[in-house]
mmCIF file of C-alpha atoms in Angstrom:
data_model
loop_
_atom_site.group_PDB
_atom_site.id
_atom_site.type_symbol
_atom_site.label_atom_id
_atom_site.label_comp_id
_atom_site.label_asym_id
_atom_site.label_seq_id
_atom_site.Cartn_x
_atom_site.Cartn_y
_atom_site.Cartn_z
ATOM 1 C CA MET A 15 155.785 -95.283 -119.677
ATOM 2 C CA ARG A 16 157.438 -92.358 -118.621
ATOM 3 C CA LYS A 17 157.829 -89.555 -120.917
ATOM 4 C CA PHE A 18 160.513 -86.998 -121.400
ATOM 5 C CA LEU A 19 160.132 -83.868 -122.857
ATOM 6 C CA ARG A 20 162.463 -82.750 -125.454
ATOM 7 C CA HIS A 21 163.938 -79.281 -124.331
ATOM 8 C CA PRO A 22 164.557 -76.946 -127.121
ATOM 9 C CA SER A 23 168.178 -77.088 -128.398
ATOM 10 C CA ASP A 24 168.508 -73.055 -128.775
ATOM 11 C CA MET A 25 167.839 -72.741 -125.202
ATOM 12 C CA PRO A 26 170.915 -73.835 -123.487
ATOM 13 C CA VAL A 27 171.045 -75.692 -120.378
ATOM 14 C CA GLU A 28 173.793 -76.732 -117.929
ATOM 15 C CA LEU A 29 173.841 -80.288 -116.335
ATOM 16 C CA VAL A 30 175.924 -79.919 -113.055
ATOM 17 C CA LEU A 31 177.019 -82.671 -110.947
ATOM 18 C CA ARG A 32 175.370 -82.746 -107.629
ATOM 19 C CA LYS A 33 177.250 -83.814 -104.496
ATOM 20 C CA GLN A 34 175.057 -87.033 -103.702
ATOM 21 C CA ALA A 35 176.062 -90.445 -104.216
ATOM 22 C CA CYS A 36 174.544 -92.094 -107.435
ATOM 23 C CA ILE A 37 171.331 -93.919 -107.228
ATOM 24 C CA PRO A 38 171.564 -97.890 -107.656
ATOM 25 C CA ARG A 39 170.032 -98.990 -110.790
ATOM 26 C CA GLN A 40 167.925 -101.098 -109.050
ATOM 27 C CA ARG A 41 166.038 -98.381 -107.821
ATOM 28 C CA LEU A 42 166.302 -95.966 -110.672
ATOM 29 C CA ASN A 43 163.335 -97.818 -112.522
ATOM 30 C CA ASN A 44 160.665 -96.346 -110.012
ATOM 31 C CA ILE A 45 162.279 -92.945 -108.864
ATOM 32 C CA SER A 46 160.959 -91.308 -112.058
ATOM 33 C CA LEU A 47 157.749 -89.302 -112.649
ATOM 34 C CA GLY A 48 159.006 -87.996 -115.893
ATOM 35 C CA GLY A 49 161.503 -85.819 -116.764
ATOM 36 C CA VAL A 50 163.441 -83.559 -119.707
ATOM 37 C CA ALA A 51 165.437 -84.794 -122.508
ATOM 38 C CA CYS A 52 168.240 -82.303 -123.306
ATOM 39 C CA ASN A 53 171.509 -81.881 -125.238
ATOM 40 C CA SER A 54 174.685 -82.147 -123.255
ATOM 41 C CA SER A 55 178.321 -82.065 -124.585
ATOM 42 C CA ARG A 56 179.516 -84.809 -122.047
ATOM 43 C CA GLY A 57 177.997 -88.035 -121.399
ATOM 44 C CA PHE A 58 176.510 -89.533 -117.813
ATOM 45 C CA ARG A 59 176.511 -92.472 -116.034
ATOM 46 C CA ARG A 60 172.779 -93.780 -115.564
ATOM 47 C CA GLY A 61 171.893 -93.003 -111.854
ATOM 48 C CA THR A 62 174.328 -89.879 -111.300
ATOM 49 C CA SER A 63 172.480 -87.003 -109.241
ATOM 50 C CA VAL A 64 172.712 -84.108 -111.745
ATOM 51 C CA GLU A 65 170.862 -80.105 -111.501
ATOM 52 C CA LEU A 66 169.447 -79.097 -114.659
ATOM 53 C CA ARG A 67 169.812 -75.151 -115.162
ATOM 54 C CA ILE A 68 168.581 -73.089 -117.738
ATOM 55 C CA PRO A 69 170.648 -70.145 -117.565
ATOM 56 C CA LEU A 70 168.686 -67.586 -119.914
ATOM 57 C CA LEU A 71 165.557 -68.309 -117.169
ATOM 58 C CA GLY A 72 167.648 -66.689 -114.246
ATOM 59 C CA ASP A 73 169.047 -68.724 -110.971
ATOM 60 C CA GLN A 74 166.069 -69.919 -109.814
ATOM 61 C CA ALA A 75 165.694 -72.305 -112.905
ATOM 62 C CA CYS A 76 167.581 -75.045 -111.403
ATOM 63 C CA TYR A 77 165.623 -78.590 -110.935
ATOM 64 C CA PRO A 78 167.429 -81.701 -109.000
ATOM 65 C CA GLY A 79 167.247 -84.679 -110.827
ATOM 66 C CA VAL A 80 169.044 -88.201 -111.951
ATOM 67 C CA VAL A 81 170.411 -89.229 -115.154
ATOM 68 C CA ALA A 82 167.817 -91.871 -116.220
ATOM 69 C CA TRP A 83 169.784 -92.494 -119.348
ATOM 70 C CA CYS A 84 172.312 -91.186 -121.683
ATOM 71 C CA ARG A 85 172.499 -91.614 -125.591
ATOM 72 C CA ARG A 86 175.511 -90.820 -127.656
ATOM 73 C CA GLN A 87 174.589 -88.819 -130.912
ATOM 74 C CA GLU A 88 176.641 -87.704 -133.499
ATOM 75 C CA ASN A 89 178.530 -84.637 -131.967
ATOM 76 C CA ASN A 90 176.990 -84.868 -128.492
ATOM 77 C CA TYR A 91 174.870 -86.594 -125.925
ATOM 78 C CA LEU A 92 170.929 -86.392 -125.435
ATOM 79 C CA VAL A 93 170.563 -87.094 -121.780
ATOM 80 C CA GLY A 94 167.544 -87.750 -120.221
ATOM 81 C CA ILE A 95 166.892 -86.386 -116.517
ATOM 82 C CA ALA A 96 164.458 -87.738 -114.547
ATOM 83 C CA PHE A 97 162.567 -85.975 -111.694
ATOM 84 C CA ILE A 98 162.011 -87.694 -108.166
ATOM 85 C CA ASP A 99 159.121 -85.425 -106.738
ATOM 86 C CA GLU A 100 156.050 -83.923 -107.380
ATOM 87 C CA ASP A 101 157.186 -80.342 -107.027
ATOM 88 C CA THR A 102 160.323 -80.811 -108.918
ATOM 89 C CA LEU A 103 158.379 -82.013 -111.523
ATOM 90 C CA PHE A 104 155.656 -79.773 -111.847
ATOM 91 C CA ARG A 105 158.259 -76.681 -111.600
ATOM 92 C CA ALA A 106 160.040 -78.247 -114.405
ATOM 93 C CA ARG A 107 157.104 -78.766 -116.427
ATOM 94 C CA MET A 108 156.106 -75.046 -116.515
ATOM 95 C CA VAL A 109 159.442 -73.875 -117.461
ATOM 96 C CA GLU A 110 159.552 -76.268 -120.284
ATOM 97 C CA GLN A 111 156.131 -75.069 -121.380
ATOM 98 C CA VAL A 112 158.129 -71.379 -121.143
ATOM 99 C CA CYS A 113 160.816 -72.846 -123.236
ATOM 100 C CA GLN A 114 158.321 -74.330 -125.688
ATOM 101 C CA ILE A 115 156.559 -70.735 -126.119
ATOM 102 C CA GLN A 116 159.973 -69.416 -126.419
ATOM 103 C CA HIS A 117 161.296 -71.479 -129.206
ATOM 104 C CA TYR A 118 157.791 -71.023 -130.901
ATOM 105 C CA ARG A 119 158.164 -67.173 -130.768
ATOM 106 C CA GLN A 120 161.644 -67.426 -131.989
ATOM 107 C CA GLN A 121 160.351 -69.430 -134.938
ATOM 108 C CA LEU A 122 157.755 -67.030 -135.877
ATOM 109 C CA GLU A 123 160.217 -64.101 -135.504
ATOM 110 C CA ASP A 124 162.241 -65.735 -137.983
ATOM 111 C CA GLU A 125 159.541 -66.507 -140.700
ATOM 112 C CA SER A 126 158.005 -63.144 -140.484
ATOM 113 C CA GLY A 127 161.433 -60.843 -139.831
ATOM 114 C CA GLN A 128 159.576 -58.808 -137.320
ATOM 115 C CA PRO A 129 159.284 -59.078 -133.445
ATOM 116 C CA MET A 130 156.554 -60.870 -131.881
ATOM 117 C CA ALA A 131 154.860 -60.148 -128.527
ATOM 118 C CA ILE A 132 155.239 -63.183 -126.105
ATOM 119 C CA GLU A 133 152.420 -62.477 -124.680
ATOM 120 C CA GLN A 134 150.369 -63.182 -128.332
ATOM 121 C CA CYS A 135 152.638 -66.117 -128.909
ATOM 122 C CA ALA A 136 151.607 -68.078 -125.328
ATOM 123 C CA GLN A 137 148.203 -67.749 -126.410
ATOM 124 C CA ASP A 138 148.818 -68.882 -129.814
ATOM 125 C CA TRP A 139 150.760 -71.897 -128.731
ATOM 126 C CA ILE A 140 148.630 -72.679 -125.759
ATOM 127 C CA ALA A 141 145.465 -73.027 -128.371
ATOM 128 C CA LYS A 142 147.680 -74.712 -130.526
ATOM 129 C CA HIS A 143 149.888 -77.478 -128.283
ATOM 130 C CA ALA A 144 148.564 -77.261 -124.476
ATOM 131 C CA ALA A 145 146.282 -80.290 -125.088
ATOM 132 C CA GLU A 146 149.101 -82.408 -126.479
ATOM 133 C CA PHE A 147 151.804 -81.325 -124.408
ATOM 134 C CA PRO A 148 152.579 -84.390 -121.931
ATOM 135 C CA TYR A 149 151.906 -84.586 -118.264
ATOM 136 C CA LEU A 150 155.190 -86.832 -117.843
ATOM 137 C CA ALA A 151 153.391 -89.364 -115.997
#
């Protein structure tokens, strides 16, 4: 079964349409090595080519993918973005780990009321969560 990492909602993403035709539904079942689930203010049709961007991480945080599924929620949509090649999947997975660590850091800062060093937070998160972090396979 394919796994979609849930992107932390406190790290905004942008889903930008790509100038590529939609992938037919029958091909969509076999393309995904895994992906990311994120919130979006708009819905997307399954098979739509998009680029997932994480503005807080700079211009390099752009990952081409395809909408694997889209579910309406109360105030927005939850969109599953499938990555279609192993390089993009690997890069996106590494960035998602950075996002999870930053989210963890923010939680610790909120709880303690003090700034936390990112290096220490990363080491703590890795020790506590890296083994359970899905491989998206």
